[in-house]
Coordinates of C-alpha atoms in Angstrom, one line a residue:
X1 CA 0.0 0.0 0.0
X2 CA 1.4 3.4 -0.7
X3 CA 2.9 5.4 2.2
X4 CA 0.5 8.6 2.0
X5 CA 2.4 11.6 0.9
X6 CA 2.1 15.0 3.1
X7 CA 5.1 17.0 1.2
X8 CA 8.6 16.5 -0.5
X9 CA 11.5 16.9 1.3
X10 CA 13.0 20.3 0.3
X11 CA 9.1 21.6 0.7
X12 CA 9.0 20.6 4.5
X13 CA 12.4 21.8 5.3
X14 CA 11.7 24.6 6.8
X15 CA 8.7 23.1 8.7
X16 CA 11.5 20.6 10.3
X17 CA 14.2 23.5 11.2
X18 CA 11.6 25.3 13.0
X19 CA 10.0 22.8 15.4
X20 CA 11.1 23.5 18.7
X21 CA 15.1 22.8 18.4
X22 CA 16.5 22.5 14.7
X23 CA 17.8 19.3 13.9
X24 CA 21.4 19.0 14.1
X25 CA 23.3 19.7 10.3
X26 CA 23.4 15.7 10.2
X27 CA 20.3 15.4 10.3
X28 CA 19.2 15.8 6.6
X29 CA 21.9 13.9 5.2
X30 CA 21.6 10.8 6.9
X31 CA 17.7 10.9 5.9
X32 CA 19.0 11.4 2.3
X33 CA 21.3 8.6 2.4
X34 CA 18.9 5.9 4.3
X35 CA 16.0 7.2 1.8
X36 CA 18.5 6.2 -1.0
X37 CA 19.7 2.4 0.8
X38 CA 15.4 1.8 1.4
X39 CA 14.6 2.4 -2.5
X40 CA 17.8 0.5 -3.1
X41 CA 17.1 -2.6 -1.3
X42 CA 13.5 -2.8 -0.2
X43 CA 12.1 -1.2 -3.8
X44 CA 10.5 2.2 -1.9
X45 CA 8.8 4.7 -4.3
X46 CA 11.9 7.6 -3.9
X47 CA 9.1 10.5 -4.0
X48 CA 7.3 8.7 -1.5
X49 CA 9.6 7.9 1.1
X50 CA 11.2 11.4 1.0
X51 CA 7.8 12.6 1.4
X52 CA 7.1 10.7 4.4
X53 CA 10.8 11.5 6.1
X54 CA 10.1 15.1 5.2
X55 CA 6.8 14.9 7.7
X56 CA 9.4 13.8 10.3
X57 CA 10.3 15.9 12.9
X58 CA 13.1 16.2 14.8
X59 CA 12.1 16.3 18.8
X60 CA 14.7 17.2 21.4
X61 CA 12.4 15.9 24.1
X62 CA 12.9 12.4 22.6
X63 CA 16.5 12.8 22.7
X64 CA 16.4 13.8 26.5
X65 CA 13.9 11.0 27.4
X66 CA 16.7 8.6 26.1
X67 CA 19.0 10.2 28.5
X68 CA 17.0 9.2 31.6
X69 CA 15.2 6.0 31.3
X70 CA 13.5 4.7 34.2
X71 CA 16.0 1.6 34.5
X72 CA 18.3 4.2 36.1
X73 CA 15.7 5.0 39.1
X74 CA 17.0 3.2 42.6
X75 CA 14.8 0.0 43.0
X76 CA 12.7 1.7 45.6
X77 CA 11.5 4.5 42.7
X78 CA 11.0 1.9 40.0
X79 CA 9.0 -0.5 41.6
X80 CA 6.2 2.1 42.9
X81 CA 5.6 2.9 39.6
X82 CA 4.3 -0.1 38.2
X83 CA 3.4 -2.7 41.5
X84 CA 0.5 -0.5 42.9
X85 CA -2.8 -1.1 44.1
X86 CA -4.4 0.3 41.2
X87 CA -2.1 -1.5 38.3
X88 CA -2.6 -4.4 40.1
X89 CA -6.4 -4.2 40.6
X90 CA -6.2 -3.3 36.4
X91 CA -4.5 -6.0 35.8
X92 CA -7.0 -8.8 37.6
X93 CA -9.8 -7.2 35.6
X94 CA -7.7 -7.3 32.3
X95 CA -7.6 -11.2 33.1
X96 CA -10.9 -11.9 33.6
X97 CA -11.9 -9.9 30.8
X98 CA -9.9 -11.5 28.5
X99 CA -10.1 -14.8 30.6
X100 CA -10.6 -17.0 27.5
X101 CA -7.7 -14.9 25.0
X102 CA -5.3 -15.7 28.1
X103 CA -5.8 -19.8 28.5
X104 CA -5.6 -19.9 24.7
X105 CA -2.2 -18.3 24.4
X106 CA -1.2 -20.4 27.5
X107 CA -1.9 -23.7 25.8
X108 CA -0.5 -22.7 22.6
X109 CA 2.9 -20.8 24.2
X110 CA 2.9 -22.0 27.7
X111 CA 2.8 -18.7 29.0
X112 CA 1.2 -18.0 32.2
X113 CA -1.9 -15.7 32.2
X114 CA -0.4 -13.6 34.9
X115 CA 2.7 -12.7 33.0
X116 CA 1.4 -11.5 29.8
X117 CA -0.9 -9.4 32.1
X118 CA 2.1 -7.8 34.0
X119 CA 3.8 -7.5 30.7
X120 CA 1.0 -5.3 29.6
X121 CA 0.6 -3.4 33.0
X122 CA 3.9 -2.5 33.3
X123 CA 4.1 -1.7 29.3
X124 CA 0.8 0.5 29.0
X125 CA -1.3 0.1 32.1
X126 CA -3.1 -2.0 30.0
X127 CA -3.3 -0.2 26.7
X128 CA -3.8 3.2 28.6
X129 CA -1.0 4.7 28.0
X130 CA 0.5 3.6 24.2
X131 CA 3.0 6.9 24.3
X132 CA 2.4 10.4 22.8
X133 CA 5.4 10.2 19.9
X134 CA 4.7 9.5 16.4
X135 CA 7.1 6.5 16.1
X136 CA 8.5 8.0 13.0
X137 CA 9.8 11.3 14.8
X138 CA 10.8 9.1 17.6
X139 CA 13.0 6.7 15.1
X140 CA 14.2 9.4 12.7
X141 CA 15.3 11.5 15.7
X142 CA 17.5 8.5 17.3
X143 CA 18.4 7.3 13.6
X144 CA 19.8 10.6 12.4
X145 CA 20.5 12.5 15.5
X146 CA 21.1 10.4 18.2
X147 CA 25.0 9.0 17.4
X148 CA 25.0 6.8 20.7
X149 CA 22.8 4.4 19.0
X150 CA 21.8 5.0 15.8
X151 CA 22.9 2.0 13.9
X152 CA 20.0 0.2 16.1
X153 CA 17.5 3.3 15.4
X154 CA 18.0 3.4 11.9
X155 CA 17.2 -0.5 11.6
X156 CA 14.2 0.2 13.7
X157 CA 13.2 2.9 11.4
X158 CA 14.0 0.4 8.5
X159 CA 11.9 -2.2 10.1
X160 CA 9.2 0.0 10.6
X161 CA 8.6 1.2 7.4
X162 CA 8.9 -2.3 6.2
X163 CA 6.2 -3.1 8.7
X164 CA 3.6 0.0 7.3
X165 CA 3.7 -1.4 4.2
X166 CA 3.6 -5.1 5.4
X167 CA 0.3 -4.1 7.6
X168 CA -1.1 -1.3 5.9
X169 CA -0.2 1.3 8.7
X170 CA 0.2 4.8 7.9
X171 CA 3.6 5.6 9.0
X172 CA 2.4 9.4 10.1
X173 CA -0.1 8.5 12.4
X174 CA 1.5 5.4 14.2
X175 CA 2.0 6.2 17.8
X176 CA 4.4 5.0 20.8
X177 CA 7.3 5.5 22.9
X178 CA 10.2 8.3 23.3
X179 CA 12.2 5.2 21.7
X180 CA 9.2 4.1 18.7
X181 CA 8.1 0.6 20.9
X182 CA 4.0 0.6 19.7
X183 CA 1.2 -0.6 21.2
X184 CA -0.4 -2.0 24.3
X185 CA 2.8 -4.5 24.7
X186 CA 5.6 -1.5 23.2
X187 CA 7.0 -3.7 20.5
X188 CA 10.2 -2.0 18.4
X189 CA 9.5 -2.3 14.7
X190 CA 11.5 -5.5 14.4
X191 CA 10.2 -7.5 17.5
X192 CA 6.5 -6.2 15.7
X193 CA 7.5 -8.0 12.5
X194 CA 9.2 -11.2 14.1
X195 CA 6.9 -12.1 16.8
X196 CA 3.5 -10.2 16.3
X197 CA 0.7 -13.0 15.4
X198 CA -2.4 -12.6 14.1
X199 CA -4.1 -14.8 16.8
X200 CA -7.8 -13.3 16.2
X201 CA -7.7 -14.4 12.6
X202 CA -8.5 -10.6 10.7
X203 CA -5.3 -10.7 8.8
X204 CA -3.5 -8.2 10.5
X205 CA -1.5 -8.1 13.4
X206 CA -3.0 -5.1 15.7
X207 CA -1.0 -4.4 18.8
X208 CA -3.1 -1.4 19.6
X209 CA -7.2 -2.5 18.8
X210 CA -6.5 -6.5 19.1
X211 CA -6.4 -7.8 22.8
X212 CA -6.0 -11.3 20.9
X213 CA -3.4 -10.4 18.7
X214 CA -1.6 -8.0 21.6
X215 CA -1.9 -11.3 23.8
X216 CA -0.6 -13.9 21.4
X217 CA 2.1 -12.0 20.7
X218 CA 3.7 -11.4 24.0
X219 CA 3.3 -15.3 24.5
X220 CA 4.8 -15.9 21.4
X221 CA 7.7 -13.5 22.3
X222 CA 8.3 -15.2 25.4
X223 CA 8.5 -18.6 24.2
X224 CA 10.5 -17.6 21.4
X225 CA 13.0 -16.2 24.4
X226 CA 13.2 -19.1 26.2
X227 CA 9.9 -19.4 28.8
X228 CA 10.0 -22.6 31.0
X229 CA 6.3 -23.2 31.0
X230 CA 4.8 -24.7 34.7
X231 CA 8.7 -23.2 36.0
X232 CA 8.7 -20.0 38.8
X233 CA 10.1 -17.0 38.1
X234 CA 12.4 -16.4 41.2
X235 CA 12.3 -16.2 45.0
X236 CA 13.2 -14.1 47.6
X237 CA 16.3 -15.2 49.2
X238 CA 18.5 -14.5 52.6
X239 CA 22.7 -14.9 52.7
X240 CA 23.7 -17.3 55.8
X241 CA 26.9 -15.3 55.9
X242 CA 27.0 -12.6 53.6
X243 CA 27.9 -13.1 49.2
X244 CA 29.3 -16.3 49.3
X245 CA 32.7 -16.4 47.7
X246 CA 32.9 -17.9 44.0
X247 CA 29.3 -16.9 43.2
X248 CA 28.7 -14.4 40.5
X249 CA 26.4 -11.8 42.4
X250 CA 24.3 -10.3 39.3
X251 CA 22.9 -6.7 39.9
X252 CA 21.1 -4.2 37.8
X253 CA 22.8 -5.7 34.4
X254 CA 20.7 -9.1 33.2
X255 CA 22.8 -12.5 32.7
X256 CA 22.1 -15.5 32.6
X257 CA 21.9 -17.9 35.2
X258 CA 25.5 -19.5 35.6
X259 CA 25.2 -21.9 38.3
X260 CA 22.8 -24.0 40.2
X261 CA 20.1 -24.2 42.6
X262 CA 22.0 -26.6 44.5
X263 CA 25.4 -24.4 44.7
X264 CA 23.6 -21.9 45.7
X265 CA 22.3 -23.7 49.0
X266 CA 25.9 -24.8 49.4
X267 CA 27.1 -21.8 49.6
X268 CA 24.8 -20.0 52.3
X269 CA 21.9 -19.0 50.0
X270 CA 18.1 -19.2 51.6
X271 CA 15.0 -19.2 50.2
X272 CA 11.9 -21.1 51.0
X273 CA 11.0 -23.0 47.9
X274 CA 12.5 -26.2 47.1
X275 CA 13.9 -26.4 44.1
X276 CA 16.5 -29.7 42.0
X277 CA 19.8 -29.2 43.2
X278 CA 20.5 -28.8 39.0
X279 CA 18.1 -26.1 38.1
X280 CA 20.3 -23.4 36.6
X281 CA 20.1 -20.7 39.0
X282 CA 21.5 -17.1 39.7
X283 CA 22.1 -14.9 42.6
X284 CA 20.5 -11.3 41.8
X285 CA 20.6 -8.1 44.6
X286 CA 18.5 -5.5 43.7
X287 CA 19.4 -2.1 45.5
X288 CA 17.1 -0.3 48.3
X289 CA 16.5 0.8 51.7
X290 CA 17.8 -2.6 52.2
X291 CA 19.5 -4.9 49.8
X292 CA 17.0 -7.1 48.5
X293 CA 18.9 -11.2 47.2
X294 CA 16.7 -12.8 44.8
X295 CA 17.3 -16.2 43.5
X296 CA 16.5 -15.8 39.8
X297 CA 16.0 -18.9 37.5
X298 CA 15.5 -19.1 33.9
X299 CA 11.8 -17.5 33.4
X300 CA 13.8 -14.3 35.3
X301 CA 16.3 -14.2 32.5
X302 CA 13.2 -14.5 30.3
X303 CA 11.6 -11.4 30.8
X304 CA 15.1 -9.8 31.0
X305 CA 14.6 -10.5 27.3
X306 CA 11.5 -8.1 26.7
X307 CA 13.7 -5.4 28.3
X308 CA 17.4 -5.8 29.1
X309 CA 17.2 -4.6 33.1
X310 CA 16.9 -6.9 36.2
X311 CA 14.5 -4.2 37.9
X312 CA 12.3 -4.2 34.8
X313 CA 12.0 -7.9 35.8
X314 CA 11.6 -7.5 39.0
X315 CA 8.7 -5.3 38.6
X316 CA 6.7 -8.1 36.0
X317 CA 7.4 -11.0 38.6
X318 CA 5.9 -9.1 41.5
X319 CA 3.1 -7.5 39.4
X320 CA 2.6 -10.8 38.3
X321 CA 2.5 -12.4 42.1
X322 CA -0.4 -9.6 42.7
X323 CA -2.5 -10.2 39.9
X324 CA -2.2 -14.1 39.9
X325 CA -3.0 -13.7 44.2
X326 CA -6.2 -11.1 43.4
X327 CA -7.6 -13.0 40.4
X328 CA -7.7 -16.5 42.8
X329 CA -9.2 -14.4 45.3
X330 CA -11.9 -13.2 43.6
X331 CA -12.6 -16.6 41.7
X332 CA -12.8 -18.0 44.7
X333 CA -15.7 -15.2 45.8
X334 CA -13.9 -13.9 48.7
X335 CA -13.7 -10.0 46.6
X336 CA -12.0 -7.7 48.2
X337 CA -10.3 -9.1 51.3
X338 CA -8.2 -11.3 48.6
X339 CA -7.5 -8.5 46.6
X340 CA -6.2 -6.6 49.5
X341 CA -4.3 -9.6 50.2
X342 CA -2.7 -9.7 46.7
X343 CA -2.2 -6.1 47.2
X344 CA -0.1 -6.9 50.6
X345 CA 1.8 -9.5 49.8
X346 CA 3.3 -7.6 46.4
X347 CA 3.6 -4.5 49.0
X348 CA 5.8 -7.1 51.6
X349 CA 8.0 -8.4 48.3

Protein backbone atom coordinates (compact mmCIF):
# COMPACT_ATOMS: atom_id res chain seq x y z
CA UNK A 1 0.00 0.00 0.00
CA UNK A 2 1.35 3.43 -0.73
CA UNK A 3 2.90 5.42 2.18
CA UNK A 4 0.48 8.56 2.04
CA UNK A 5 2.40 11.63 0.88
CA UNK A 6 2.11 15.04 3.08
CA UNK A 7 5.05 17.04 1.22
CA UNK A 8 8.62 16.53 -0.52
CA UNK A 9 11.51 16.93 1.29
CA UNK A 10 12.99 20.32 0.31
CA UNK A 11 9.06 21.64 0.74
CA UNK A 12 9.02 20.57 4.50
CA UNK A 13 12.43 21.83 5.32
CA UNK A 14 11.66 24.60 6.83
CA UNK A 15 8.75 23.14 8.69
CA UNK A 16 11.51 20.63 10.28
CA UNK A 17 14.23 23.46 11.23
CA UNK A 18 11.64 25.25 13.02
CA UNK A 19 9.97 22.80 15.39
CA UNK A 20 11.05 23.49 18.66
CA UNK A 21 15.08 22.79 18.35
CA UNK A 22 16.55 22.45 14.73
CA UNK A 23 17.82 19.30 13.88
CA UNK A 24 21.39 18.98 14.14
CA UNK A 25 23.28 19.71 10.25
CA UNK A 26 23.41 15.70 10.24
CA UNK A 27 20.29 15.38 10.31
CA UNK A 28 19.16 15.76 6.62
CA UNK A 29 21.89 13.90 5.18
CA UNK A 30 21.63 10.83 6.95
CA UNK A 31 17.65 10.86 5.95
CA UNK A 32 18.97 11.38 2.33
CA UNK A 33 21.34 8.61 2.42
CA UNK A 34 18.89 5.87 4.27
CA UNK A 35 15.97 7.19 1.76
CA UNK A 36 18.53 6.15 -1.03
CA UNK A 37 19.70 2.45 0.84
CA UNK A 38 15.37 1.81 1.45
CA UNK A 39 14.63 2.41 -2.49
CA UNK A 40 17.84 0.46 -3.13
CA UNK A 41 17.11 -2.59 -1.31
CA UNK A 42 13.49 -2.76 -0.22
CA UNK A 43 12.09 -1.23 -3.85
CA UNK A 44 10.49 2.24 -1.93
CA UNK A 45 8.76 4.72 -4.34
CA UNK A 46 11.92 7.62 -3.88
CA UNK A 47 9.09 10.53 -4.04
CA UNK A 48 7.30 8.67 -1.47
CA UNK A 49 9.61 7.94 1.12
CA UNK A 50 11.16 11.40 1.04
CA UNK A 51 7.85 12.63 1.45
CA UNK A 52 7.08 10.67 4.43
CA UNK A 53 10.80 11.48 6.11
CA UNK A 54 10.06 15.13 5.23
CA UNK A 55 6.84 14.90 7.66
CA UNK A 56 9.38 13.79 10.28
CA UNK A 57 10.28 15.93 12.91
CA UNK A 58 13.10 16.18 14.84
CA UNK A 59 12.14 16.26 18.76
CA UNK A 60 14.74 17.25 21.39
CA UNK A 61 12.39 15.88 24.12
CA UNK A 62 12.88 12.35 22.57
CA UNK A 63 16.52 12.78 22.67
CA UNK A 64 16.35 13.81 26.49
CA UNK A 65 13.94 11.01 27.39
CA UNK A 66 16.71 8.55 26.08
CA UNK A 67 19.04 10.17 28.51
CA UNK A 68 16.97 9.18 31.63
CA UNK A 69 15.24 6.04 31.26
CA UNK A 70 13.48 4.72 34.22
CA UNK A 71 16.02 1.56 34.47
CA UNK A 72 18.30 4.16 36.14
CA UNK A 73 15.71 5.00 39.08
CA UNK A 74 17.00 3.16 42.64
CA UNK A 75 14.80 -0.01 42.96
CA UNK A 76 12.71 1.66 45.56
CA UNK A 77 11.48 4.51 42.68
CA UNK A 78 10.97 1.90 40.03
CA UNK A 79 9.01 -0.47 41.61
CA UNK A 80 6.23 2.12 42.93
CA UNK A 81 5.61 2.95 39.58
CA UNK A 82 4.29 -0.07 38.22
CA UNK A 83 3.44 -2.71 41.50
CA UNK A 84 0.51 -0.48 42.86
CA UNK A 85 -2.83 -1.06 44.07
CA UNK A 86 -4.36 0.33 41.19
CA UNK A 87 -2.08 -1.47 38.28
CA UNK A 88 -2.56 -4.43 40.14
CA UNK A 89 -6.43 -4.22 40.57
CA UNK A 90 -6.17 -3.25 36.40
CA UNK A 91 -4.54 -6.02 35.77
CA UNK A 92 -6.98 -8.84 37.56
CA UNK A 93 -9.77 -7.22 35.62
CA UNK A 94 -7.69 -7.28 32.34
CA UNK A 95 -7.64 -11.19 33.05
CA UNK A 96 -10.92 -11.86 33.59
CA UNK A 97 -11.85 -9.88 30.80
CA UNK A 98 -9.88 -11.54 28.46
CA UNK A 99 -10.10 -14.77 30.56
CA UNK A 100 -10.61 -16.97 27.55
CA UNK A 101 -7.67 -14.87 25.00
CA UNK A 102 -5.32 -15.73 28.05
CA UNK A 103 -5.81 -19.79 28.48
CA UNK A 104 -5.64 -19.88 24.71
CA UNK A 105 -2.21 -18.29 24.37
CA UNK A 106 -1.23 -20.42 27.52
CA UNK A 107 -1.94 -23.72 25.82
CA UNK A 108 -0.53 -22.74 22.56
CA UNK A 109 2.94 -20.82 24.18
CA UNK A 110 2.89 -22.03 27.72
CA UNK A 111 2.82 -18.71 29.02
CA UNK A 112 1.25 -18.01 32.24
CA UNK A 113 -1.91 -15.69 32.21
CA UNK A 114 -0.38 -13.65 34.85
CA UNK A 115 2.74 -12.74 32.99
CA UNK A 116 1.41 -11.55 29.84
CA UNK A 117 -0.93 -9.36 32.15
CA UNK A 118 2.07 -7.80 33.95
CA UNK A 119 3.79 -7.49 30.74
CA UNK A 120 0.98 -5.27 29.58
CA UNK A 121 0.60 -3.42 32.98
CA UNK A 122 3.87 -2.52 33.28
CA UNK A 123 4.13 -1.68 29.33
CA UNK A 124 0.79 0.51 29.01
CA UNK A 125 -1.32 0.05 32.09
CA UNK A 126 -3.06 -2.02 29.98
CA UNK A 127 -3.34 -0.18 26.73
CA UNK A 128 -3.82 3.20 28.60
CA UNK A 129 -1.04 4.69 27.98
CA UNK A 130 0.48 3.61 24.21
CA UNK A 131 2.97 6.86 24.28
CA UNK A 132 2.41 10.37 22.79
CA UNK A 133 5.42 10.24 19.92
CA UNK A 134 4.65 9.50 16.45
CA UNK A 135 7.11 6.54 16.08
CA UNK A 136 8.50 8.03 13.05
CA UNK A 137 9.81 11.26 14.85
CA UNK A 138 10.82 9.09 17.61
CA UNK A 139 12.99 6.75 15.13
CA UNK A 140 14.23 9.42 12.71
CA UNK A 141 15.26 11.49 15.65
CA UNK A 142 17.48 8.46 17.29
CA UNK A 143 18.42 7.33 13.63
CA UNK A 144 19.83 10.62 12.38
CA UNK A 145 20.50 12.46 15.45
CA UNK A 146 21.12 10.39 18.19
CA UNK A 147 24.98 9.02 17.45
CA UNK A 148 24.96 6.77 20.67
CA UNK A 149 22.75 4.39 19.04
CA UNK A 150 21.83 5.02 15.85
CA UNK A 151 22.86 2.04 13.91
CA UNK A 152 20.04 0.22 16.13
CA UNK A 153 17.46 3.28 15.38
CA UNK A 154 17.98 3.36 11.93
CA UNK A 155 17.16 -0.55 11.59
CA UNK A 156 14.19 0.24 13.72
CA UNK A 157 13.18 2.85 11.40
CA UNK A 158 14.04 0.36 8.50
CA UNK A 159 11.93 -2.19 10.08
CA UNK A 160 9.19 -0.01 10.59
CA UNK A 161 8.65 1.20 7.42
CA UNK A 162 8.94 -2.35 6.25
CA UNK A 163 6.18 -3.07 8.70
CA UNK A 164 3.65 0.03 7.33
CA UNK A 165 3.70 -1.43 4.22
CA UNK A 166 3.56 -5.09 5.41
CA UNK A 167 0.34 -4.11 7.57
CA UNK A 168 -1.11 -1.34 5.88
CA UNK A 169 -0.22 1.27 8.72
CA UNK A 170 0.16 4.79 7.87
CA UNK A 171 3.64 5.56 8.97
CA UNK A 172 2.39 9.37 10.09
CA UNK A 173 -0.13 8.50 12.40
CA UNK A 174 1.48 5.42 14.24
CA UNK A 175 1.99 6.23 17.78
CA UNK A 176 4.36 5.03 20.79
CA UNK A 177 7.32 5.52 22.92
CA UNK A 178 10.16 8.26 23.31
CA UNK A 179 12.24 5.25 21.74
CA UNK A 180 9.18 4.13 18.66
CA UNK A 181 8.09 0.57 20.93
CA UNK A 182 3.97 0.60 19.74
CA UNK A 183 1.18 -0.65 21.16
CA UNK A 184 -0.43 -2.02 24.34
CA UNK A 185 2.79 -4.50 24.68
CA UNK A 186 5.58 -1.49 23.24
CA UNK A 187 7.00 -3.65 20.45
CA UNK A 188 10.17 -2.05 18.43
CA UNK A 189 9.48 -2.31 14.69
CA UNK A 190 11.46 -5.49 14.39
CA UNK A 191 10.24 -7.52 17.45
CA UNK A 192 6.47 -6.17 15.70
CA UNK A 193 7.53 -8.03 12.48
CA UNK A 194 9.21 -11.16 14.12
CA UNK A 195 6.87 -12.06 16.84
CA UNK A 196 3.55 -10.17 16.29
CA UNK A 197 0.74 -13.00 15.35
CA UNK A 198 -2.42 -12.63 14.09
CA UNK A 199 -4.14 -14.80 16.80
CA UNK A 200 -7.82 -13.30 16.20
CA UNK A 201 -7.71 -14.36 12.64
CA UNK A 202 -8.54 -10.63 10.75
CA UNK A 203 -5.29 -10.71 8.83
CA UNK A 204 -3.53 -8.23 10.50
CA UNK A 205 -1.47 -8.11 13.35
CA UNK A 206 -3.04 -5.10 15.70
CA UNK A 207 -0.97 -4.37 18.76
CA UNK A 208 -3.10 -1.43 19.65
CA UNK A 209 -7.16 -2.47 18.75
CA UNK A 210 -6.48 -6.52 19.09
CA UNK A 211 -6.44 -7.81 22.79
CA UNK A 212 -6.02 -11.25 20.87
CA UNK A 213 -3.44 -10.37 18.69
CA UNK A 214 -1.64 -8.03 21.62
CA UNK A 215 -1.94 -11.28 23.80
CA UNK A 216 -0.61 -13.90 21.42
CA UNK A 217 2.07 -11.96 20.74
CA UNK A 218 3.68 -11.35 23.95
CA UNK A 219 3.33 -15.27 24.47
CA UNK A 220 4.77 -15.93 21.36
CA UNK A 221 7.69 -13.54 22.32
CA UNK A 222 8.31 -15.24 25.36
CA UNK A 223 8.49 -18.60 24.22
CA UNK A 224 10.45 -17.55 21.38
CA UNK A 225 12.96 -16.18 24.36
CA UNK A 226 13.16 -19.06 26.24
CA UNK A 227 9.94 -19.39 28.75
CA UNK A 228 10.03 -22.55 30.97
CA UNK A 229 6.29 -23.21 30.99
CA UNK A 230 4.75 -24.71 34.70
CA UNK A 231 8.65 -23.24 36.02
CA UNK A 232 8.67 -20.00 38.76
CA UNK A 233 10.14 -17.02 38.11
CA UNK A 234 12.36 -16.40 41.24
CA UNK A 235 12.29 -16.20 45.02
CA UNK A 236 13.23 -14.14 47.55
CA UNK A 237 16.25 -15.22 49.24
CA UNK A 238 18.51 -14.46 52.57
CA UNK A 239 22.67 -14.87 52.74
CA UNK A 240 23.72 -17.29 55.79
CA UNK A 241 26.91 -15.29 55.93
CA UNK A 242 26.96 -12.60 53.56
CA UNK A 243 27.85 -13.11 49.24
CA UNK A 244 29.28 -16.27 49.33
CA UNK A 245 32.74 -16.37 47.75
CA UNK A 246 32.93 -17.94 44.00
CA UNK A 247 29.31 -16.85 43.23
CA UNK A 248 28.68 -14.41 40.48
CA UNK A 249 26.40 -11.84 42.41
CA UNK A 250 24.30 -10.29 39.35
CA UNK A 251 22.92 -6.73 39.85
CA UNK A 252 21.08 -4.25 37.75
CA UNK A 253 22.80 -5.73 34.42
CA UNK A 254 20.69 -9.10 33.22
CA UNK A 255 22.83 -12.45 32.75
CA UNK A 256 22.07 -15.52 32.59
CA UNK A 257 21.93 -17.90 35.18
CA UNK A 258 25.51 -19.54 35.62
CA UNK A 259 25.19 -21.91 38.32
CA UNK A 260 22.82 -24.02 40.22
CA UNK A 261 20.14 -24.17 42.60
CA UNK A 262 22.02 -26.63 44.52
CA UNK A 263 25.35 -24.43 44.69
CA UNK A 264 23.64 -21.87 45.75
CA UNK A 265 22.32 -23.65 48.96
CA UNK A 266 25.87 -24.75 49.43
CA UNK A 267 27.09 -21.77 49.60
CA UNK A 268 24.77 -20.03 52.31
CA UNK A 269 21.86 -18.98 49.96
CA UNK A 270 18.07 -19.19 51.55
CA UNK A 271 14.95 -19.24 50.24
CA UNK A 272 11.90 -21.11 51.03
CA UNK A 273 11.01 -23.03 47.93
CA UNK A 274 12.47 -26.19 47.08
CA UNK A 275 13.88 -26.40 44.10
CA UNK A 276 16.55 -29.73 42.02
CA UNK A 277 19.80 -29.25 43.20
CA UNK A 278 20.45 -28.83 39.01
CA UNK A 279 18.14 -26.07 38.08
CA UNK A 280 20.27 -23.44 36.64
CA UNK A 281 20.13 -20.70 38.99
CA UNK A 282 21.51 -17.07 39.75
CA UNK A 283 22.07 -14.93 42.65
CA UNK A 284 20.50 -11.26 41.79
CA UNK A 285 20.58 -8.06 44.57
CA UNK A 286 18.47 -5.53 43.68
CA UNK A 287 19.37 -2.07 45.51
CA UNK A 288 17.06 -0.33 48.29
CA UNK A 289 16.47 0.82 51.68
CA UNK A 290 17.82 -2.58 52.22
CA UNK A 291 19.52 -4.86 49.85
CA UNK A 292 16.98 -7.15 48.53
CA UNK A 293 18.86 -11.15 47.21
CA UNK A 294 16.72 -12.77 44.80
CA UNK A 295 17.28 -16.19 43.52
CA UNK A 296 16.45 -15.75 39.76
CA UNK A 297 15.99 -18.86 37.48
CA UNK A 298 15.45 -19.12 33.95
CA UNK A 299 11.85 -17.55 33.38
CA UNK A 300 13.79 -14.34 35.33
CA UNK A 301 16.26 -14.19 32.51
CA UNK A 302 13.17 -14.46 30.25
CA UNK A 303 11.57 -11.44 30.78
CA UNK A 304 15.09 -9.80 30.95
CA UNK A 305 14.57 -10.54 27.28
CA UNK A 306 11.54 -8.10 26.67
CA UNK A 307 13.67 -5.44 28.30
CA UNK A 308 17.44 -5.77 29.11
CA UNK A 309 17.21 -4.61 33.13
CA UNK A 310 16.86 -6.90 36.16
CA UNK A 311 14.50 -4.18 37.95
CA UNK A 312 12.33 -4.20 34.84
CA UNK A 313 12.02 -7.90 35.82
CA UNK A 314 11.60 -7.54 38.99
CA UNK A 315 8.70 -5.33 38.64
CA UNK A 316 6.66 -8.12 36.00
CA UNK A 317 7.43 -10.98 38.58
CA UNK A 318 5.91 -9.07 41.50
CA UNK A 319 3.05 -7.48 39.40
CA UNK A 320 2.59 -10.75 38.33
CA UNK A 321 2.46 -12.36 42.09
CA UNK A 322 -0.39 -9.65 42.70
CA UNK A 323 -2.54 -10.20 39.85
CA UNK A 324 -2.22 -14.06 39.93
CA UNK A 325 -2.98 -13.72 44.16
CA UNK A 326 -6.25 -11.11 43.35
CA UNK A 327 -7.58 -13.01 40.43
CA UNK A 328 -7.69 -16.48 42.79
CA UNK A 329 -9.24 -14.38 45.29
CA UNK A 330 -11.94 -13.21 43.58
CA UNK A 331 -12.57 -16.56 41.74
CA UNK A 332 -12.84 -18.02 44.70
CA UNK A 333 -15.72 -15.18 45.82
CA UNK A 334 -13.87 -13.87 48.71
CA UNK A 335 -13.72 -9.99 46.61
CA UNK A 336 -11.99 -7.67 48.25
CA UNK A 337 -10.30 -9.11 51.26
CA UNK A 338 -8.21 -11.26 48.57
CA UNK A 339 -7.47 -8.53 46.57
CA UNK A 340 -6.23 -6.60 49.46
CA UNK A 341 -4.29 -9.55 50.21
CA UNK A 342 -2.72 -9.66 46.75
CA UNK A 343 -2.15 -6.06 47.23
CA UNK A 344 -0.11 -6.90 50.63
CA UNK A 345 1.85 -9.51 49.82
CA UNK A 346 3.27 -7.58 46.40
CA UNK A 347 3.59 -4.53 48.96
CA UNK A 348 5.81 -7.05 51.65
CA UNK A 349 8.02 -8.36 48.26
Amino acid sequence: MPFARRCFFAGCAALVASHLHAEPASYGAEADVFARAMVERHGFDSAELHGVLADARYTQAIVDAMDRPYEAKPWRDYRALFVTPERIAGGVAFRHDNAELLARAEADYGVAPQIIVAIIGVETNYGANVGKHRVIDALTTLGFAYPRRADFFRRELEAFLLLSREERLDPLRAVGSYAGAMGKPQFISSSYRNYAIDLDGDGRRDLWGSNADVIGSVANYFKQHGWRPGEPVAFAATLRAGVPAGITLVEKTPAPPDTTAGDLRAAGVAWEEIQPAEVPASLIRIDGDEDEYWVGLDNFYAITRYNHSNLYAMAVHQLSEAIRAGFEAESRGTGDPGAADARESAENQ
